[in-house]
Short mmCIF file of C-alpha atoms in Angstrom, two decimals:
data_model
loop_
_atom_site.label_atom_id
_atom_site.label_comp_id
_atom_site.label_asym_id
_atom_site.label_seq_id
_atom_site.Cartn_x
_atom_site.Cartn_y
_atom_site.Cartn_z
CA MET A 18 -100.06 -76.48 -69.74
CA ALA A 19 -99.57 -73.34 -67.64
CA LEU A 20 -96.06 -72.85 -66.30
CA GLN A 21 -97.34 -72.86 -62.73
CA ASP A 22 -98.96 -76.28 -63.29
CA ILE A 23 -95.70 -77.81 -64.55
CA PHE A 24 -93.93 -77.05 -61.26
CA ALA A 25 -96.85 -77.61 -58.89
CA GLY A 26 -95.78 -79.59 -55.85
CA CYS A 27 -92.04 -79.06 -56.36
CA THR A 28 -91.62 -76.68 -53.42
CA GLN A 29 -93.14 -76.04 -50.01
CA ARG A 30 -93.22 -72.30 -50.60
CA PRO A 31 -95.82 -70.98 -53.07
CA LEU A 32 -94.84 -70.45 -56.68
CA LEU A 33 -95.01 -66.78 -57.70
CA PRO A 34 -96.34 -66.04 -61.22
CA ALA A 35 -95.47 -62.68 -62.83
CA GLU A 36 -93.34 -61.82 -59.79
CA PRO A 37 -91.86 -58.27 -60.00
CA MET A 38 -88.07 -58.48 -59.89
CA THR A 39 -88.09 -55.02 -58.30
CA LYS A 40 -88.78 -56.94 -55.07
CA HIS A 41 -85.78 -59.21 -55.50
CA THR A 42 -82.93 -56.92 -56.55
CA SER A 43 -81.04 -54.37 -54.48
CA PHE A 44 -81.44 -51.96 -57.43
CA HIS A 45 -85.27 -52.18 -57.09
CA ILE A 46 -85.37 -52.44 -60.88
CA GLY A 47 -86.66 -55.09 -63.25
CA GLY A 48 -89.67 -56.50 -65.07
CA PRO A 49 -91.51 -59.62 -63.89
CA ALA A 50 -90.25 -63.17 -63.58
CA GLU A 51 -92.69 -65.32 -65.56
CA LEU A 52 -92.64 -67.74 -62.61
CA MET A 53 -90.49 -67.63 -59.47
CA ALA A 54 -89.73 -70.56 -57.19
CA GLN A 55 -87.91 -70.38 -53.85
CA PRO A 56 -86.67 -73.89 -53.02
CA GLN A 57 -85.76 -74.62 -49.42
CA SER A 58 -83.58 -77.71 -49.94
CA GLU A 59 -81.36 -79.48 -52.45
CA ALA A 60 -84.20 -81.95 -53.03
CA GLU A 61 -86.62 -79.15 -54.00
CA LEU A 62 -84.00 -77.56 -56.24
CA GLN A 63 -83.40 -80.89 -57.92
CA SER A 64 -87.14 -81.41 -58.46
CA LEU A 65 -87.46 -77.99 -60.12
CA LEU A 66 -84.49 -78.56 -62.41
CA LEU A 67 -85.69 -81.99 -63.52
CA LYS A 68 -89.18 -80.66 -64.29
CA ALA A 69 -87.70 -77.73 -66.21
CA ALA A 70 -85.50 -80.03 -68.29
CA GLU A 71 -88.41 -82.37 -68.99
CA ALA A 72 -90.67 -79.50 -70.11
CA ALA A 73 -87.88 -77.53 -71.88
CA VAL A 74 -88.54 -74.49 -69.69
CA PRO A 75 -85.66 -71.99 -69.51
CA VAL A 76 -84.23 -71.56 -66.01
CA THR A 77 -82.61 -68.44 -64.54
CA LEU A 78 -80.90 -68.51 -61.16
CA VAL A 79 -80.63 -65.54 -58.82
CA GLY A 80 -79.23 -65.18 -55.32
CA ASN A 81 -80.04 -62.17 -53.17
CA GLY A 82 -80.09 -59.90 -56.23
CA SER A 83 -77.36 -57.58 -54.98
CA ASN A 84 -75.16 -57.56 -58.10
CA LEU A 85 -77.92 -57.76 -60.65
CA LEU A 86 -79.76 -55.64 -63.20
CA VAL A 87 -82.94 -57.18 -64.63
CA ARG A 88 -84.18 -55.72 -67.92
CA ASP A 89 -87.58 -54.07 -68.05
CA LYS A 90 -89.31 -56.86 -69.99
CA GLY A 91 -88.47 -59.29 -67.20
CA ILE A 92 -87.29 -62.88 -67.32
CA ARG A 93 -89.01 -65.62 -69.32
CA GLY A 94 -89.44 -69.11 -67.91
CA LEU A 95 -88.62 -70.22 -64.37
CA VAL A 96 -86.61 -68.01 -62.04
CA ILE A 97 -85.15 -69.92 -59.10
CA LYS A 98 -84.26 -67.69 -56.18
CA LEU A 99 -81.50 -69.32 -54.14
CA GLY A 100 -81.05 -66.49 -51.65
CA SER A 101 -83.82 -67.89 -49.46
CA MET A 102 -82.57 -71.49 -49.31
CA LEU A 103 -79.77 -73.56 -47.82
CA ARG A 104 -78.80 -71.53 -44.80
CA ASP A 105 -77.09 -74.20 -42.70
CA ILE A 106 -73.69 -73.54 -41.13
CA ASN A 107 -71.35 -76.39 -40.13
CA VAL A 108 -68.06 -76.00 -38.29
CA SER A 109 -65.09 -78.39 -38.37
CA GLY A 110 -61.99 -76.84 -36.85
CA ASN A 111 -60.88 -73.98 -39.08
CA MET A 112 -63.18 -75.16 -41.90
CA LEU A 113 -66.67 -73.68 -42.17
CA THR A 114 -69.32 -74.96 -44.57
CA PHE A 115 -72.12 -72.54 -45.43
CA GLY A 116 -75.32 -73.25 -47.33
CA SER A 117 -75.32 -71.11 -50.47
CA GLY A 118 -78.12 -68.90 -49.12
CA VAL A 119 -76.11 -67.70 -46.11
CA SER A 120 -75.38 -64.00 -46.46
CA LEU A 121 -71.76 -62.89 -46.72
CA ALA A 122 -72.25 -60.66 -43.69
CA GLN A 123 -73.54 -63.62 -41.66
CA ALA A 124 -70.65 -65.82 -42.81
CA SER A 125 -68.13 -63.14 -41.87
CA LYS A 126 -69.67 -62.65 -38.43
CA LYS A 127 -69.78 -66.41 -37.75
CA ALA A 128 -66.08 -66.70 -38.53
CA ALA A 129 -65.36 -63.76 -36.22
CA GLU A 130 -67.33 -65.36 -33.38
CA LEU A 131 -65.12 -68.44 -33.70
CA GLY A 132 -61.90 -66.41 -33.76
CA LEU A 133 -61.18 -67.38 -37.37
CA SER A 134 -59.59 -64.84 -39.72
CA GLY A 135 -59.94 -64.49 -43.49
CA MET A 136 -63.57 -63.46 -43.95
CA GLU A 137 -63.30 -59.95 -42.52
CA PHE A 138 -63.35 -58.37 -46.01
CA ALA A 139 -66.87 -59.75 -46.57
CA VAL A 140 -68.60 -58.08 -43.62
CA GLY A 141 -70.19 -55.30 -45.67
CA ILE A 142 -70.65 -57.01 -49.03
CA PRO A 143 -74.34 -57.62 -49.74
CA GLY A 144 -75.53 -60.87 -51.19
CA SER A 145 -75.26 -64.60 -50.53
CA ILE A 146 -72.09 -66.64 -50.26
CA GLY A 147 -73.14 -68.74 -53.24
CA GLY A 148 -73.34 -65.64 -55.42
CA ALA A 149 -70.06 -64.40 -53.96
CA VAL A 150 -68.26 -67.54 -55.14
CA TYR A 151 -69.88 -67.24 -58.58
CA MET A 152 -68.54 -63.67 -58.95
CA ASN A 153 -65.39 -64.14 -56.82
CA ALA A 154 -66.59 -61.18 -54.77
CA GLY A 155 -64.01 -59.18 -52.87
CA ALA A 156 -63.11 -55.94 -51.12
CA TYR A 157 -60.21 -54.41 -49.20
CA ASP A 158 -57.60 -56.80 -50.68
CA GLY A 159 -59.67 -59.87 -49.77
CA GLU A 160 -61.72 -62.07 -52.09
CA MET A 161 -63.45 -65.44 -52.09
CA SER A 162 -60.64 -67.15 -54.00
CA LYS A 163 -58.36 -66.66 -50.98
CA VAL A 164 -60.60 -68.61 -48.59
CA VAL A 165 -62.65 -71.11 -50.62
CA LYS A 166 -61.59 -74.74 -50.15
CA SER A 167 -64.38 -76.37 -52.18
CA VAL A 168 -67.99 -75.98 -53.27
CA ARG A 169 -70.86 -78.41 -53.66
CA VAL A 170 -72.74 -77.90 -56.91
CA MET A 171 -75.77 -79.24 -58.75
CA ASP A 172 -76.01 -79.29 -62.54
CA ALA A 173 -79.07 -78.81 -64.76
CA ALA A 174 -79.79 -82.55 -64.61
CA GLY A 175 -79.92 -82.48 -60.81
CA GLU A 176 -76.56 -84.26 -60.41
CA VAL A 177 -74.51 -83.23 -57.36
CA SER A 178 -70.71 -83.00 -57.29
CA GLU A 179 -67.89 -81.18 -55.52
CA LEU A 180 -65.41 -78.77 -57.05
CA SER A 181 -62.08 -77.81 -55.50
CA ALA A 182 -60.86 -74.23 -55.43
CA GLY A 183 -58.47 -75.06 -58.26
CA GLU A 184 -61.29 -76.31 -60.46
CA LEU A 185 -63.15 -73.02 -59.98
CA ASP A 186 -60.50 -71.16 -62.01
CA PHE A 187 -60.86 -67.98 -59.97
CA GLY A 188 -59.90 -64.65 -61.51
CA TYR A 189 -60.85 -61.01 -60.98
CA ARG A 190 -64.66 -61.11 -60.54
CA HIS A 191 -64.59 -64.44 -62.34
CA SER A 192 -65.08 -68.14 -61.66
CA ALA A 193 -65.55 -71.20 -63.84
CA LEU A 194 -69.18 -71.25 -62.68
CA GLN A 195 -69.97 -68.31 -64.94
CA GLY A 196 -71.43 -69.59 -68.18
CA SER A 197 -71.90 -73.08 -66.75
CA SER A 198 -75.10 -74.83 -65.64
CA LYS A 199 -73.67 -75.61 -62.20
CA ILE A 200 -75.47 -74.19 -59.17
CA VAL A 201 -73.67 -73.71 -55.85
CA THR A 202 -75.51 -75.38 -52.96
CA SER A 203 -72.79 -75.05 -50.29
CA VAL A 204 -69.38 -73.45 -49.82
CA THR A 205 -66.52 -74.66 -47.62
CA VAL A 206 -63.94 -72.09 -46.58
CA GLU A 207 -60.61 -72.68 -44.85
CA LEU A 208 -59.65 -69.93 -42.43
CA ALA A 209 -56.79 -69.22 -40.00
CA ALA A 210 -56.91 -68.90 -36.24
CA GLY A 211 -56.82 -65.25 -35.23
CA ASP A 212 -57.32 -62.83 -32.37
CA LYS A 213 -61.03 -62.08 -31.83
CA GLN A 214 -60.39 -58.48 -30.85
CA ALA A 215 -58.18 -57.82 -33.87
CA ILE A 216 -60.73 -59.45 -36.18
CA ALA A 217 -63.56 -57.36 -34.69
CA GLU A 218 -61.56 -54.14 -35.09
CA LYS A 219 -60.76 -54.93 -38.71
CA MET A 220 -64.42 -55.62 -39.47
CA ALA A 221 -65.51 -52.42 -37.73
CA ASP A 222 -63.00 -50.46 -39.81
CA PHE A 223 -64.24 -51.98 -43.08
CA SER A 224 -67.86 -51.37 -42.11
CA ASN A 225 -67.14 -47.74 -41.24
CA ARG A 226 -65.35 -47.18 -44.55
CA ARG A 227 -68.39 -48.48 -46.45
CA ILE A 228 -70.81 -46.32 -44.50
CA THR A 229 -68.79 -43.14 -44.99
CA LYS A 230 -67.75 -43.64 -48.62
CA GLN A 231 -70.53 -45.58 -50.35
CA PRO A 232 -74.10 -44.46 -51.21
CA LEU A 233 -75.80 -47.07 -49.02
CA GLU A 234 -78.82 -44.82 -48.55
CA LEU A 235 -79.98 -45.36 -52.16
CA PRO A 236 -80.76 -48.54 -54.13
CA SER A 237 -77.84 -49.76 -56.24
CA ALA A 238 -76.22 -52.96 -57.45
CA GLY A 239 -72.94 -52.19 -55.71
CA SER A 240 -69.85 -51.19 -57.64
CA MET A 241 -70.94 -50.82 -61.28
CA PHE A 242 -67.64 -51.31 -63.09
CA LYS A 243 -64.70 -53.66 -62.78
CA ARG A 244 -61.38 -52.08 -61.83
CA PRO A 245 -59.43 -51.45 -65.05
CA PRO A 246 -55.73 -52.43 -64.82
CA GLY A 247 -53.73 -49.57 -63.35
CA TYR A 248 -56.78 -47.43 -62.54
CA PHE A 249 -59.83 -47.12 -60.31
CA ALA A 250 -63.14 -46.89 -62.15
CA GLY A 251 -64.66 -44.42 -59.69
CA THR A 252 -61.67 -42.09 -59.96
CA LEU A 253 -61.78 -42.11 -63.77
CA ILE A 254 -65.52 -41.37 -63.77
CA ASP A 255 -65.04 -38.56 -61.24
CA GLN A 256 -62.15 -37.06 -63.25
CA THR A 257 -64.38 -37.09 -66.33
CA GLY A 258 -66.84 -34.87 -64.45
CA LEU A 259 -69.60 -37.43 -64.33
CA LYS A 260 -70.53 -37.45 -60.65
CA GLY A 261 -74.25 -36.76 -60.57
CA TYR A 262 -74.70 -37.57 -64.28
CA THR A 263 -78.31 -38.68 -64.65
CA VAL A 264 -80.42 -40.62 -67.15
CA GLY A 265 -84.06 -40.86 -66.09
CA GLY A 266 -84.06 -42.24 -62.56
CA ALA A 267 -80.48 -43.58 -62.76
CA GLN A 268 -77.58 -41.48 -61.52
CA VAL A 269 -73.83 -41.73 -61.09
CA SER A 270 -73.61 -41.39 -57.33
CA THR A 271 -72.57 -37.98 -56.05
CA LYS A 272 -70.95 -39.76 -53.09
CA HIS A 273 -68.91 -42.40 -54.96
CA ALA A 274 -68.64 -42.24 -58.75
CA GLY A 275 -68.11 -46.00 -59.00
CA PHE A 276 -71.76 -46.56 -58.08
CA VAL A 277 -74.91 -46.07 -60.14
CA VAL A 278 -77.92 -45.42 -57.93
CA ASN A 279 -81.68 -45.47 -58.38
CA ILE A 280 -82.83 -42.00 -57.33
CA GLY A 281 -86.46 -42.94 -57.93
CA GLY A 282 -88.30 -44.85 -60.64
CA ALA A 283 -85.20 -45.86 -62.58
CA THR A 284 -85.69 -48.40 -65.35
CA ALA A 285 -83.15 -50.90 -66.63
CA ALA A 286 -83.12 -48.92 -69.88
CA ASP A 287 -82.07 -45.82 -67.90
CA VAL A 288 -79.21 -47.71 -66.25
CA LEU A 289 -78.01 -49.31 -69.48
CA GLN A 290 -78.03 -45.94 -71.28
CA LEU A 291 -76.13 -44.36 -68.39
CA ILE A 292 -73.54 -47.18 -68.48
CA SER A 293 -73.08 -46.69 -72.23
CA ASP A 294 -72.71 -42.92 -71.82
CA VAL A 295 -70.17 -43.27 -69.01
CA GLN A 296 -68.14 -45.81 -70.99
CA ALA A 297 -68.03 -43.53 -74.03
CA LYS A 298 -67.14 -40.40 -72.08
CA VAL A 299 -64.43 -42.08 -69.98
CA PHE A 300 -62.91 -43.68 -73.09
CA ALA A 301 -62.91 -40.33 -74.90
CA ALA A 302 -61.23 -38.61 -71.95
CA HIS A 303 -58.79 -41.31 -70.81
CA GLY A 304 -58.62 -44.03 -73.45
CA VAL A 305 -59.76 -46.61 -70.88
CA HIS A 306 -62.67 -48.99 -71.45
CA LEU A 307 -64.81 -49.64 -68.39
CA GLU A 308 -66.35 -53.10 -68.17
CA PRO A 309 -69.54 -53.53 -66.11
CA GLU A 310 -69.27 -55.75 -63.05
CA VAL A 311 -73.02 -56.12 -62.60
CA LEU A 312 -74.83 -59.08 -64.20
CA VAL A 313 -77.58 -58.13 -66.66
CA LEU A 314 -80.44 -60.61 -67.11
CA GLY A 315 -83.79 -60.65 -68.88
CA GLU A 316 -85.54 -60.12 -72.19
CA LYS A 317 -84.17 -57.45 -74.51
#
């Protein structure tokens, strides 16, 4: 039975066979998803997962594709894109519950509108709040672990449960969700009452810093490397003379060495070779190993 036939009727939105992942990653890189589904509700997500389990079809989950590198051969099986689903926002005092598909920027702005402080750091981070919890995204001394109260998750069998912040085992760019089959469907954050003007000014400052310092004009997956203890990855790469270092269509940004950008037609193979080269050269010069922050998915 064709893959598309297995999942027929599971979602309102059309299933997308051989869907180019270049359309679904901020890097604009990646081979095709064998079949992509974009569920619009927990019920549709559950239906897809149950069908996949029944038919033994591998499942890959992606959000808004902002911290992701998909290999050139693409992704086998079913790719479920969560960035287009679950966008409800509920307010209860200083607690906000966001569907996992709500963008971080939207979540930050909603908190600001309500005069609630704690989400300002997220205003310029691309991606969905579900993905942000998965990676414990952060910037400017803020991160998701500091505001998350709980998350609602669904496992591969379609069972729904709630996890507290403590159960998420947050660390630097880490959560217990990594390596698990649990899918975030909503996120509840607990914020503090603040001054709307002060919150707005802080967000404007963070936004301006991003615009002036980061290569937002070119496709990228955000910061490429985790911050090594005691150092800054971008500084080490710059000091090694690697700004502008290029492999195929992939380049170490000339604006911020912590970013790898797609200057045109970059392949995943280009990016992976560039990462390997940068790691080797930085280690040779400084004795520091750089660990990629970006998730790599797909067939080798």
